[in-house]
CSV table of C-alpha atoms and ligand atoms in Angstrom, one decimal:
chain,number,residue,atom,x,y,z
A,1,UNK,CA,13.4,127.9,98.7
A,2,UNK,CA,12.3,131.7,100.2
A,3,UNK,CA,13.1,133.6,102.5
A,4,UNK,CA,11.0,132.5,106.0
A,5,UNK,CA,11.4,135.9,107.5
A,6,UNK,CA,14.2,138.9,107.2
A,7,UNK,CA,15.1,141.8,110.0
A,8,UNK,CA,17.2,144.4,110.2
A,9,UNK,CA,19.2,143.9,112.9
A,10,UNK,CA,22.4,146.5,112.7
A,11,UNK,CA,24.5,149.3,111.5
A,12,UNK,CA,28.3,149.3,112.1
A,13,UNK,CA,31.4,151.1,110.5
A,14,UNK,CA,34.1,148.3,111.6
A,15,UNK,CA,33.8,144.4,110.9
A,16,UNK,CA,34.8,143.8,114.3
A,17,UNK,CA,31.6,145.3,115.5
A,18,UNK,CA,29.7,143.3,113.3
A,19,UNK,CA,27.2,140.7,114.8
A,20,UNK,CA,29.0,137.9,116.8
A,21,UNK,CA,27.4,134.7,114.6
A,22,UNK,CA,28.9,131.5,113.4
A,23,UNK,CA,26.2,131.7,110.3
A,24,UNK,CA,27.1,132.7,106.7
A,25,UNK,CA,26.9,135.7,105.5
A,26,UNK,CA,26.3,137.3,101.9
A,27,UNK,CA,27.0,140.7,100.9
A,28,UNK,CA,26.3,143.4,98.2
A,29,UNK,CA,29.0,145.7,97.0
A,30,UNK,CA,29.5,147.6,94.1
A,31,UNK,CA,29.9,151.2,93.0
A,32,UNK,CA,27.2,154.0,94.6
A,33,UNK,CA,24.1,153.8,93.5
A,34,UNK,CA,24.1,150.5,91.7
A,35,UNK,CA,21.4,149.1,93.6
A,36,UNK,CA,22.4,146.9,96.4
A,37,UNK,CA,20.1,148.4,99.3
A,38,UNK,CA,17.2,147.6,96.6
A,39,UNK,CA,18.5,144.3,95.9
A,40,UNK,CA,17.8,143.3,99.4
A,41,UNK,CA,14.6,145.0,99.5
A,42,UNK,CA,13.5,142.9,96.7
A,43,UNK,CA,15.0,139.9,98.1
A,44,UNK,CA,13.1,140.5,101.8
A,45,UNK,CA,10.1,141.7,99.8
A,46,UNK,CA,10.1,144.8,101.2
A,47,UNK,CA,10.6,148.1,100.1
A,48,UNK,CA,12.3,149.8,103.5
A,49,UNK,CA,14.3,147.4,105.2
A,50,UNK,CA,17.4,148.9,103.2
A,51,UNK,CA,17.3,152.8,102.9
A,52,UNK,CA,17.6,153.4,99.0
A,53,UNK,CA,18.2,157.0,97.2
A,54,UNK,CA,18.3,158.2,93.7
A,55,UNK,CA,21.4,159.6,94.8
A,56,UNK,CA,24.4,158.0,95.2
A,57,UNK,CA,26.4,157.6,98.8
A,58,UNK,CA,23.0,156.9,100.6
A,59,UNK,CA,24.8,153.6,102.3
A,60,UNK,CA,27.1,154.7,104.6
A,61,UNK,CA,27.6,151.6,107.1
A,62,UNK,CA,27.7,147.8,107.6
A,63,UNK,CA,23.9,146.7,107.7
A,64,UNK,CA,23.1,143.2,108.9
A,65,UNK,CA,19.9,141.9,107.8
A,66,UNK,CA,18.8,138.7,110.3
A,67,UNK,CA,17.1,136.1,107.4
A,68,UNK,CA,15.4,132.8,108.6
A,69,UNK,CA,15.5,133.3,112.3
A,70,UNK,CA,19.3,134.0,112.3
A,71,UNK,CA,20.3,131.0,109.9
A,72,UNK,CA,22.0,133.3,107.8
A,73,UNK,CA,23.0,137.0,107.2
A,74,UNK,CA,22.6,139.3,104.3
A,75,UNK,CA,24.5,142.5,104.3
A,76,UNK,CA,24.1,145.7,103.0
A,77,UNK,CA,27.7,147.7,102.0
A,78,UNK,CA,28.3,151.1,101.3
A,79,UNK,CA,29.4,151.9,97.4
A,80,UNK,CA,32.6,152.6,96.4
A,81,UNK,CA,33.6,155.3,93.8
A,82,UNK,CA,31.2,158.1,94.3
A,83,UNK,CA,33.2,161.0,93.0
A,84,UNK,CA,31.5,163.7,94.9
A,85,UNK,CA,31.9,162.4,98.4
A,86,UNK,CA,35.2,163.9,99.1
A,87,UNK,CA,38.8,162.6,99.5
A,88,UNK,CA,38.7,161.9,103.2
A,89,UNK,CA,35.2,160.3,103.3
A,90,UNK,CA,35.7,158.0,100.2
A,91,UNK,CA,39.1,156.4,102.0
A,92,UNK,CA,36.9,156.1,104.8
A,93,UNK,CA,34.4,154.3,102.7
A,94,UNK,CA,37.0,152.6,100.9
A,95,UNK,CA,38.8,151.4,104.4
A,96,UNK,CA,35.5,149.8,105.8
A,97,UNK,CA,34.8,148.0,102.7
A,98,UNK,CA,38.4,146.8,102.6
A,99,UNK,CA,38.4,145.5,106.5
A,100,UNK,CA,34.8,144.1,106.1
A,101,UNK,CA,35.3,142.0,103.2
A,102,UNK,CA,39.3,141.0,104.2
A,103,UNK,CA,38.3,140.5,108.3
A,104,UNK,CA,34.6,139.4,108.2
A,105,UNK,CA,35.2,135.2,108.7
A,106,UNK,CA,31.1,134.9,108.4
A,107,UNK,CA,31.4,136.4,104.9
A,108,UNK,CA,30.6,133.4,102.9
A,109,UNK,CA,30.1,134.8,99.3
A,110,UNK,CA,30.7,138.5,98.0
A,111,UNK,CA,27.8,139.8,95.5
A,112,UNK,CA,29.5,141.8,93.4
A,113,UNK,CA,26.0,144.8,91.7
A,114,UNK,CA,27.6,145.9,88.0
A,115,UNK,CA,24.7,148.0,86.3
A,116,UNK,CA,24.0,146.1,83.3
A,117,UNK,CA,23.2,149.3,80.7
A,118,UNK,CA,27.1,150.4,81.6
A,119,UNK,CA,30.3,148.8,79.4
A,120,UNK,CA,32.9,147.3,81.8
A,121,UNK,CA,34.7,149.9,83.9
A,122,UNK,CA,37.8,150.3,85.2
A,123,UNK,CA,36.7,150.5,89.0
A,124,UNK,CA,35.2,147.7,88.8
A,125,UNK,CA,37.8,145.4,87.4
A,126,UNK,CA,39.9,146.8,89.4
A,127,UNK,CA,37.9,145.8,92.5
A,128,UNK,CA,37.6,142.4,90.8
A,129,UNK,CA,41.8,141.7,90.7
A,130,UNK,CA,41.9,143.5,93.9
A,131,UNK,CA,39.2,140.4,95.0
A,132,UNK,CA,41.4,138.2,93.1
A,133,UNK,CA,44.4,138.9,94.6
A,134,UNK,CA,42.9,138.4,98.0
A,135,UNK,CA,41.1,135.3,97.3
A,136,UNK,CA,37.5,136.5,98.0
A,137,UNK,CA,34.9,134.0,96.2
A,138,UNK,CA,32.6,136.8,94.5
A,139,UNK,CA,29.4,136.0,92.2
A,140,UNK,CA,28.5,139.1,90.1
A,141,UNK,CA,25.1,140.7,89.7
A,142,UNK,CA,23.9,142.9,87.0
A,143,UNK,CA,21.4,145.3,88.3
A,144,UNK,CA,18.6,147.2,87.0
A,145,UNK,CA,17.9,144.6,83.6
A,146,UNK,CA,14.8,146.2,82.8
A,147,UNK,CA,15.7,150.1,82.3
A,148,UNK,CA,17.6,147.9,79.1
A,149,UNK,CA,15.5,145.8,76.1
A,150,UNK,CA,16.6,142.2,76.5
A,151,UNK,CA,18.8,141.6,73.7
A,152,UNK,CA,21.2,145.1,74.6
A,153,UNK,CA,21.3,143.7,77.9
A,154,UNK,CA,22.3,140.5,77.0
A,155,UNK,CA,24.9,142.3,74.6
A,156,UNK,CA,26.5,143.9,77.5
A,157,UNK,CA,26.5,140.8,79.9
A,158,UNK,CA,28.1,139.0,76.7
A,159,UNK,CA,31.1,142.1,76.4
A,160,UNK,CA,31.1,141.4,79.9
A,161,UNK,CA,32.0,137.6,79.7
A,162,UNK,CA,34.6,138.3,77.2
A,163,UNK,CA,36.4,141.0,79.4
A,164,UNK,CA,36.6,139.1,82.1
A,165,UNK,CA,38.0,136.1,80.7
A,166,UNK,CA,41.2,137.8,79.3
A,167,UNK,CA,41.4,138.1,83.0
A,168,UNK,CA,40.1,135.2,84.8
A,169,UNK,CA,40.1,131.7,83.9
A,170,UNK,CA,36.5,130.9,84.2
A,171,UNK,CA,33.6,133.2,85.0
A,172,UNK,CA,32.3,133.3,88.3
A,173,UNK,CA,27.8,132.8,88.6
A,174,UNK,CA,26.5,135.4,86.9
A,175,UNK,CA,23.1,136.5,87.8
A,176,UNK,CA,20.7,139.3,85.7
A,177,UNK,CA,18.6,141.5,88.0
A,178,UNK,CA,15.4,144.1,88.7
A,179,UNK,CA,14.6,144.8,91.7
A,180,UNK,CA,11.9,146.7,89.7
A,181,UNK,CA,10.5,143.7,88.3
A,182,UNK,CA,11.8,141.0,90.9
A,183,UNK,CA,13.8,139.5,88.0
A,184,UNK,CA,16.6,137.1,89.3
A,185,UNK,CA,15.1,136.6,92.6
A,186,UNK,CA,14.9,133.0,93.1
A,187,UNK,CA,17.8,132.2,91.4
A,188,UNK,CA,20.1,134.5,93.8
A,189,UNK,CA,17.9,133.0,96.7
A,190,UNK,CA,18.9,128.9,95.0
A,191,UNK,CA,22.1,129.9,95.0
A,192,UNK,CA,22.7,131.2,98.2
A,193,UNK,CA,20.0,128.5,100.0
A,194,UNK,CA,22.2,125.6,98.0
A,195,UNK,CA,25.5,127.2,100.0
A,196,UNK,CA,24.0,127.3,103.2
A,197,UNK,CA,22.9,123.6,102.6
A,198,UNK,CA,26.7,122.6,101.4
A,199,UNK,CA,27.5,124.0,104.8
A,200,UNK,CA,25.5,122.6,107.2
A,201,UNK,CA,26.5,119.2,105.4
A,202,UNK,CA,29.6,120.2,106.7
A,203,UNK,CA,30.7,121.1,103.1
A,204,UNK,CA,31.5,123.9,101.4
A,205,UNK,CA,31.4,123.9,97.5
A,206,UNK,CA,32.0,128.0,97.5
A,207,UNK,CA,34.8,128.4,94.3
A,208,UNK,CA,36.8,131.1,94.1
A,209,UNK,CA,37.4,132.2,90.7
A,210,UNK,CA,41.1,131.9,89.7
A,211,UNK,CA,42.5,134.7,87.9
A,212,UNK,CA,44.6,133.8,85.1
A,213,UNK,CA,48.6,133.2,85.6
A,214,UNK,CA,49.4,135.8,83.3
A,215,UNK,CA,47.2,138.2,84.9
A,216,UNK,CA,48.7,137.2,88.2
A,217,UNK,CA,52.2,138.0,87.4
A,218,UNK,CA,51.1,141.6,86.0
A,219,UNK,CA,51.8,143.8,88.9
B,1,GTP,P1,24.5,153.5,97.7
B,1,GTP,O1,23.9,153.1,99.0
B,1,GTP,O2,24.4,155.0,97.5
B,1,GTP,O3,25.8,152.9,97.4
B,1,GTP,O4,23.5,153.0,96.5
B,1,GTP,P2,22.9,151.5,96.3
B,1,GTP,O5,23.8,150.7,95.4
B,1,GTP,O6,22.4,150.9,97.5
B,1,GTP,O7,21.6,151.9,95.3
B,1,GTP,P3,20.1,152.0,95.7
B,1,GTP,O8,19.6,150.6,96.0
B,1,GTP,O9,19.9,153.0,96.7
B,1,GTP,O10,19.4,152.4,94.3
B,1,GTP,C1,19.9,153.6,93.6
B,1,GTP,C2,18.7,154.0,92.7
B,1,GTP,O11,18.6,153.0,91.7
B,1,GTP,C3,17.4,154.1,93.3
B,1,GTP,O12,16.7,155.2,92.8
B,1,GTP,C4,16.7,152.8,93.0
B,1,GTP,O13,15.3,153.0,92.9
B,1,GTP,C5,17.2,152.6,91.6
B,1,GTP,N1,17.2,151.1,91.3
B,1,GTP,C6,17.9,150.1,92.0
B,1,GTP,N2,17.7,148.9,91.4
B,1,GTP,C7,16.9,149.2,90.4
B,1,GTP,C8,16.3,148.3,89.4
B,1,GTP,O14,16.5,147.1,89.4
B,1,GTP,N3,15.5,148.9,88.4
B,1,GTP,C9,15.3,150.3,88.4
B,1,GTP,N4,14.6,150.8,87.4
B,1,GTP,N5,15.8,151.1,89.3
B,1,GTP,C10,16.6,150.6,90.3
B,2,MG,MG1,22.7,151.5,99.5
């Protein structure tokens, strides 16, 4: 399936100013500049219904793109762990991603951008227990697969796979992207269009991964 038509419809800093719907929602989140604003682009087919910058911290609020008509959401989060942005303005970052993604009930699946030419990083698993802990169903998404020859960026999803599973106990979808290239397009759009269908069938097949017991009992 494809996307019938996509809007922008709204900024917000606080969940409970979001958009009152009853329709799932899917967002993007990851660290600054890892591409989510262009993943939507390149999901809406556009290249400025999400404001994207070489630099990192461009994504400041909440965005709610309308998709179909209103059948469903996608969502545009600010990054977490630029460096540069300051003390007070990356808790503030850090406190609307938390209350979006822990508040939002629309919030149906969590993308979770990892640039695929980077080894796993610390503020990233980190986010991923900290999702674990919480019980937030997250698919990850490696971004940016064509500034990387095919068989390194294989290599890294593959070092990937193995870090996580000393953590989890299965792997959640994994899905290789460009929004360069428009690589990984219809299968993010299957996947999400096969949730909404679970759910209108008054289903929902929507796993979240289970961290491992050891890992569990760590803190
Ligand atoms: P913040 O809003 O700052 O958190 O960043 P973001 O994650 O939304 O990143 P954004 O989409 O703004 O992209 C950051 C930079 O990476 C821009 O210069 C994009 O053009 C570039 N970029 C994003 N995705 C890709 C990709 O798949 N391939 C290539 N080559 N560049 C990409
Ligand atoms: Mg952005």
């Amino acid at each position: 399936m494809d996307i019938k038509n996509i809007k922008y419809e709204i900024s917000n800093e606080r969940a409970d100013k979001c958009p009152a719907t009853s329709v799932p929602e899917y967002a993007f989140i990851g660290r600054s500049n890892v591409g989510k604003s262009s993943l939507i682009n390149m999901l809406g087919k556009s290249k400025s219904l999400a404001k994207t910058s070489q630099k990192p911290g461009k994504t400041l609020l909440i965005n709610h793109f309308k998709v179909d008509n209103g059948e469903w959401y996608l969502v545009d989060l600010p990054g977490y762990g630029y460096a540069q942005r300051g003390k007070d303005q990356r808790d503030k970052i850090g406190s609307i991603i938390r209350h979006y993604i822990l508040e939002r009930e629309q919030l149906t699946s969590l993308f979770v951008l990892l640039d695929i030419r980077h080894a796993p990083q610390k503020i990233d698993l980190e986010f991923l227990d900290w999702l674990g802990e919480n019980g937030v169903p997250f698919s990850i998404v490696f971004t940016k697969a064509d500034k990387v020859g095919v068989n390194a960026g294989l290599q890294n999803v593959e070092d990937y796979k193995k870090v996580l599973l000393e953590k989890w106990e299965e792997l959640p979808p994994i899905f290789i992207t460009s929004s360069e290239k428009g690589r990984g397009r219809q299968e993010l759009l299957d996947y999400i269009y096969s949730i909404n269908h679970e759910i209108a069938r008054g289903g929902c097949e929507v796993e979240v991964p289970e961290q491992s017991d050891e890992d569990k009992n760590a803190e």
